[in-house]
Short mmCIF file of C-alpha atoms and ligand atoms in Angstrom, two decimals:
data_model
loop_
_atom_site.label_atom_id
_atom_site.label_comp_id
_atom_site.label_asym_id
_atom_site.label_seq_id
_atom_site.Cartn_x
_atom_site.Cartn_y
_atom_site.Cartn_z
CA MET A 1 -0.13 -0.02 0.28
CA THR A 2 0.90 3.62 -0.51
CA PRO A 3 2.06 5.47 2.50
CA SER A 4 -0.56 8.08 2.93
CA HIS A 5 0.50 12.23 3.06
CA SER A 6 0.14 12.29 6.90
CA ASP A 7 2.55 9.11 7.07
CA LEU A 8 5.19 10.69 4.48
CA LEU A 9 4.49 13.84 6.59
CA ALA A 10 5.23 11.76 10.48
CA GLU A 11 8.46 10.93 8.79
CA SER A 12 9.85 14.19 7.07
CA LEU A 13 9.34 15.67 10.75
CA SER A 14 10.66 13.10 12.70
CA LYS A 15 13.74 13.37 10.52
CA LEU A 16 13.83 16.78 10.37
CA GLU A 17 14.34 16.64 14.63
CA THR A 18 16.62 14.05 14.31
CA SER A 19 19.12 16.30 12.00
CA GLN A 20 17.99 19.22 13.94
CA LYS A 21 19.61 17.36 17.19
CA GLN A 22 22.51 16.77 15.07
CA VAL A 23 23.39 20.43 14.16
CA ASN A 24 22.80 21.11 18.07
CA GLY A 25 25.27 18.55 18.27
CA LYS A 26 22.92 17.15 21.47
CA THR A 27 23.06 13.07 22.00
CA ASP A 28 19.73 11.67 21.10
CA PRO A 29 17.60 10.64 23.91
CA GLU A 30 16.02 7.77 22.04
CA GLY A 31 19.85 6.46 21.13
CA ASN A 32 19.49 5.93 18.06
CA SER A 33 23.38 6.26 17.71
CA GLY A 34 23.38 4.85 14.23
CA THR A 35 21.81 8.31 13.11
CA ILE A 36 24.31 10.85 14.54
CA GLY A 37 26.76 11.96 12.85
CA THR A 38 28.26 14.65 10.58
CA PRO A 39 25.16 16.78 10.02
CA ARG A 40 22.64 15.65 6.56
CA ILE A 41 23.23 17.87 3.30
CA HIS A 42 21.40 16.88 0.24
CA GLU A 43 22.19 20.34 -1.70
CA GLY A 44 21.20 19.45 -4.95
CA TYR A 45 18.60 17.03 -3.75
CA GLY A 46 15.46 17.59 -2.58
CA PHE A 47 14.88 20.41 -4.40
CA ARG A 48 17.63 22.89 -4.41
CA PRO A 49 20.35 22.60 -7.19
CA PRO A 50 24.09 22.87 -6.05
CA SER A 51 24.93 26.41 -6.96
CA GLY A 52 25.68 26.57 -10.54
CA VAL A 53 23.79 23.40 -11.89
CA SER A 54 20.58 23.46 -13.42
CA THR A 55 17.53 21.41 -11.76
CA PRO A 56 18.24 17.62 -12.04
CA LEU A 57 15.50 16.03 -14.41
CA ILE A 58 13.16 13.63 -14.10
CA ALA A 59 14.83 10.12 -13.43
CA SER A 60 12.10 7.80 -12.15
CA ALA A 61 9.09 7.66 -10.01
CA THR A 62 10.81 5.48 -7.56
CA ALA A 63 14.38 7.46 -6.97
CA ALA A 64 15.25 6.75 -3.43
CA SER A 65 15.27 10.16 -1.59
CA GLU A 66 17.08 11.12 1.10
CA SER A 67 15.34 14.38 1.37
CA LEU A 68 12.87 15.32 3.97
CA VAL A 69 10.77 15.88 1.07
CA PRO A 70 10.81 12.61 0.15
CA ASP A 71 10.65 12.91 -3.62
CA SER A 72 14.27 13.41 -4.86
CA ASN A 73 12.51 14.73 -7.84
CA GLY A 74 11.53 18.45 -6.39
CA LEU A 75 8.27 17.43 -6.68
CA GLY A 76 7.63 17.39 -2.89
CA TRP A 77 4.90 14.56 -1.77
CA PRO A 78 3.75 13.96 -4.88
CA ALA A 79 0.94 11.47 -5.49
CA LYS A 80 0.44 8.42 -7.76
CA SER A 81 -0.63 9.81 -11.25
CA THR A 82 1.64 13.11 -10.10
CA TYR A 83 4.60 11.77 -12.82
CA SER A 84 2.35 10.63 -15.51
CA ARG A 85 0.39 14.02 -15.66
CA LEU A 86 3.96 16.01 -15.30
CA THR A 87 5.41 13.73 -18.39
CA ALA A 88 2.58 13.70 -20.32
CA THR A 89 2.76 14.21 -24.06
CA PRO A 90 0.45 16.66 -26.03
CA GLU A 91 -1.73 13.91 -27.29
CA GLU A 92 -1.67 12.42 -23.88
CA LYS A 93 -2.38 16.12 -21.94
CA ALA A 94 -5.42 16.14 -24.64
CA ALA A 95 -6.60 12.69 -23.91
CA ARG A 96 -6.66 13.29 -20.00
CA GLU A 97 -8.65 16.70 -20.73
CA LYS A 98 -11.22 14.63 -23.00
CA LYS A 99 -11.57 12.02 -20.04
CA LEU A 100 -12.08 14.44 -17.33
CA THR A 101 -14.63 16.32 -19.63
CA GLU A 102 -16.97 13.26 -19.79
CA ALA A 103 -16.89 12.96 -16.64
CA VAL A 104 -18.09 16.37 -15.95
CA ARG A 105 -21.32 15.63 -18.35
CA THR A 106 -21.66 12.57 -16.30
CA ILE A 107 -21.98 14.53 -12.93
CA LEU A 108 -24.39 17.04 -14.92
CA ASP A 109 -26.49 14.26 -15.82
CA CYS A 110 -26.35 12.00 -12.40
CA ILE A 111 -27.20 15.91 -10.71
CA GLY A 112 -30.85 15.88 -13.10
CA GLU A 113 -29.58 18.87 -15.69
CA ASP A 114 -29.81 18.32 -19.56
CA PRO A 115 -25.84 18.49 -20.72
CA ASN A 116 -26.95 19.36 -24.37
CA ARG A 117 -29.07 22.34 -23.40
CA GLU A 118 -27.40 25.70 -24.62
CA GLY A 119 -26.34 27.21 -21.38
CA LEU A 120 -24.35 23.86 -20.03
CA LEU A 121 -22.78 22.61 -23.77
CA LYS A 122 -19.59 24.13 -22.84
CA THR A 123 -19.95 23.30 -19.12
CA PRO A 124 -17.94 20.21 -18.79
CA GLU A 125 -15.34 21.37 -21.33
CA ARG A 126 -14.75 24.52 -19.19
CA TYR A 127 -15.06 22.84 -15.94
CA ALA A 128 -12.08 20.32 -16.71
CA LYS A 129 -9.74 23.10 -18.13
CA ALA A 130 -10.47 25.12 -14.52
CA VAL A 131 -10.44 21.93 -12.72
CA LEU A 132 -6.86 21.05 -14.14
CA TRP A 133 -5.54 24.95 -13.53
CA MET A 134 -6.71 24.83 -10.20
CA THR A 135 -4.50 21.59 -9.57
CA LYS A 136 -1.39 22.71 -11.73
CA GLY A 137 0.48 22.51 -8.85
CA TYR A 138 0.91 18.64 -9.50
CA GLU A 139 2.65 20.13 -12.59
CA ASP A 140 4.83 22.50 -10.80
CA ARG A 141 8.60 21.29 -8.98
CA LEU A 142 9.68 23.53 -6.33
CA ALA A 143 13.29 22.91 -7.63
CA ASP A 144 12.21 25.00 -10.33
CA VAL A 145 10.12 27.39 -8.09
CA ILE A 146 12.81 28.37 -5.82
CA ASN A 147 15.62 27.93 -8.62
CA ASP A 148 17.90 30.67 -8.39
CA ALA A 149 16.46 32.62 -5.32
CA VAL A 150 18.36 31.27 -2.52
CA PHE A 151 20.94 34.00 -1.34
CA ALA A 152 23.78 34.04 0.82
CA GLU A 153 22.89 37.04 3.65
CA ASP A 154 24.24 37.41 7.24
CA HIS A 155 20.63 38.64 8.07
CA ASP A 156 20.03 36.67 11.30
CA GLU A 157 16.41 38.50 12.26
CA MET A 158 13.37 36.92 11.69
CA VAL A 159 11.95 37.01 8.01
CA LEU A 160 7.50 37.77 7.94
CA VAL A 161 5.52 37.22 5.21
CA ARG A 162 1.87 37.59 5.56
CA ASP A 163 -1.72 38.03 4.31
CA ILE A 164 -0.26 35.85 1.30
CA ASP A 165 -3.84 34.81 -0.02
CA ILE A 166 -4.42 30.99 -0.87
CA SER A 167 -7.36 29.02 -2.25
CA SER A 168 -7.53 25.08 -2.50
CA LEU A 169 -9.24 22.70 -3.31
CA CYS A 170 -10.38 20.52 0.09
CA GLU A 171 -9.51 17.07 -0.77
CA HIS A 172 -12.28 15.39 0.62
CA HIS A 173 -14.81 17.29 -0.93
CA LEU A 174 -12.98 19.17 -3.64
CA VAL A 175 -14.95 22.12 -3.03
CA PRO A 176 -12.76 25.63 -2.11
CA PHE A 177 -11.25 26.36 0.74
CA THR A 178 -9.79 30.32 0.74
CA GLY A 179 -7.90 32.09 3.52
CA LYS A 180 -4.68 33.69 4.55
CA ILE A 181 -1.14 32.07 5.31
CA ALA A 182 1.48 33.90 7.38
CA ILE A 183 5.37 32.48 6.77
CA ALA A 184 8.19 33.43 9.20
CA TYR A 185 11.37 32.36 9.36
CA ILE A 186 14.83 32.85 11.32
CA PRO A 187 17.82 32.67 8.52
CA ASN A 188 20.52 30.83 8.94
CA LYS A 189 23.33 32.36 6.44
CA LEU A 190 20.72 31.49 3.41
CA VAL A 191 17.81 33.59 2.62
CA LEU A 192 14.93 32.67 -0.31
CA GLY A 193 13.56 35.14 -2.20
CA LEU A 194 11.01 36.74 -0.61
CA SER A 195 8.03 36.59 -3.70
CA LYS A 196 8.83 32.94 -3.58
CA LEU A 197 7.74 32.31 -0.17
CA ALA A 198 4.24 32.89 -1.75
CA ARG A 199 5.20 30.49 -4.33
CA ILE A 200 5.51 27.82 -2.54
CA ALA A 201 2.29 28.44 -0.62
CA GLU A 202 0.66 28.42 -3.91
CA THR A 203 2.49 25.28 -4.96
CA PHE A 204 0.96 23.40 -2.52
CA SER A 205 -2.35 25.14 -2.28
CA ARG A 206 -2.85 24.18 -5.93
CA ARG A 207 -3.41 20.16 -5.38
CA LEU A 208 -6.10 18.55 -3.17
CA GLN A 209 -5.25 19.42 0.00
CA VAL A 210 -6.30 19.30 3.97
CA GLN A 211 -5.33 22.71 5.36
CA GLU A 212 -3.19 20.95 8.69
CA ARG A 213 -1.38 19.17 5.77
CA LEU A 214 -0.71 22.33 3.27
CA THR A 215 0.38 23.84 6.74
CA LYS A 216 3.17 21.52 7.31
CA GLN A 217 4.35 21.13 3.76
CA VAL A 218 4.81 24.62 3.39
CA ALA A 219 7.10 24.82 6.26
CA ILE A 220 9.30 21.60 5.90
CA ALA A 221 9.85 22.57 2.49
CA ILE A 222 11.19 26.01 3.63
CA GLN A 223 13.40 24.22 6.47
CA GLU A 224 14.56 22.05 3.23
CA ALA A 225 15.54 24.93 1.14
CA ILE A 226 17.48 27.23 3.00
CA LYS A 227 18.04 25.13 6.66
CA PRO A 228 17.09 28.11 8.72
CA ARG A 229 17.13 28.05 12.46
CA GLY A 230 13.54 27.71 12.16
CA VAL A 231 10.12 28.11 10.13
CA ALA A 232 6.36 29.30 11.50
CA VAL A 233 3.60 28.77 9.32
CA VAL A 234 0.10 30.10 10.33
CA MET A 235 -2.72 29.84 8.01
CA GLU A 236 -6.44 30.90 8.28
CA ALA A 237 -9.30 29.58 6.21
CA THR A 238 -12.75 29.06 5.42
CA HIS A 239 -13.74 25.73 4.11
CA LEU A 240 -16.70 25.69 1.48
CA CYS A 241 -17.24 22.88 2.58
CA MET A 242 -18.41 23.65 6.24
CA THR A 243 -20.15 27.07 5.20
CA MET A 244 -22.34 26.01 2.34
CA ARG A 245 -23.08 21.88 3.44
CA GLY A 246 -22.95 19.75 6.23
CA VAL A 247 -23.05 22.39 9.52
CA GLN A 248 -23.12 25.18 7.75
CA LYS A 249 -21.25 27.19 9.80
CA PRO A 250 -21.15 30.50 7.77
CA GLY A 251 -18.05 32.72 8.64
CA SER A 252 -16.33 29.90 10.39
CA ILE A 253 -12.65 29.67 10.30
CA THR A 254 -9.66 26.97 10.75
CA THR A 255 -6.52 28.05 11.81
CA THR A 256 -3.53 25.73 11.85
CA SER A 257 0.03 26.27 12.68
CA CYS A 258 3.36 24.74 11.88
CA MET A 259 6.45 25.61 14.20
CA LEU A 260 9.96 24.41 13.56
CA GLY A 261 13.61 24.93 14.91
CA CYS A 262 13.29 27.89 17.30
CA PHE A 263 10.02 28.63 16.78
CA ARG A 264 9.10 25.36 18.70
CA THR A 265 11.49 25.50 21.23
CA GLN A 266 11.87 29.23 22.36
CA GLN A 267 8.39 30.59 23.50
CA LYS A 268 10.20 34.14 22.94
CA THR A 269 10.31 33.78 19.34
CA ARG A 270 7.43 31.98 19.15
CA GLU A 271 5.25 35.13 20.81
CA GLU A 272 7.30 37.55 18.48
CA PHE A 273 5.78 36.01 15.46
CA LEU A 274 1.96 35.32 16.53
CA THR A 275 2.23 39.45 17.79
CA LEU A 276 3.46 40.45 14.26
CA ILE A 277 0.87 38.29 12.56
CA LYS A 278 -2.07 40.11 14.87
CA ARG A 279 -1.20 43.24 13.73
ZN1 ZN B 301 -14.09 19.57 2.72
#
């Protein structure tokens, strides 16, 4: 069975904790002495190419990965059909869109509509295109998103970008959830181009998501890309599956957060971040 996203994320987080213990030079309380040693360095792996080298090409869907992001090709938690979508020929792309269009016609039929009436004639094709666009994050490689935007810089204060608009699709109901995300990190010799923080969030939000996972994936991706002292991500969103159907609680907001490194271990840093995002 394919491991679930949450299993993979849990694995990434535990790898991260281990590597941070190594970096801090602390002994591992679990006594996993085999994992203690030089800090893991995987420049060129995951999604950051070594300086001056272009992003590695996709070799295979099963390439082993040392990266925190369990995918050596830089896709970041790819799903079962991610590779076939990414590497599709124009013919395969057209076939995919046609299949999807037919499926939407089936939906229209099933809800009691007439797919052949004038107003709906082009709807299946339009929706097929729209849904492929809304999930275009499956075609984004983090390697390309981050690409040349990692810079050496002696800045060691918090970098915070907040109020990044996010819209994504809930994987349980395929309806949107929308909101804002705040991303902060404390650099450790490397900084990331500011616009890239939003681009990383955008990449993961244009996939089927649950808000908790989206928050974690953004945090781990940044941790992996520039190895900062810590990363904090907070997301607030309204879920249409809650407000339009089911419990119908309009205006309810779901908040999720992921704190890594010094944001997790140092209360002062965490509080500074939480104060800054509330302004
Ligand atoms: Zn939902």
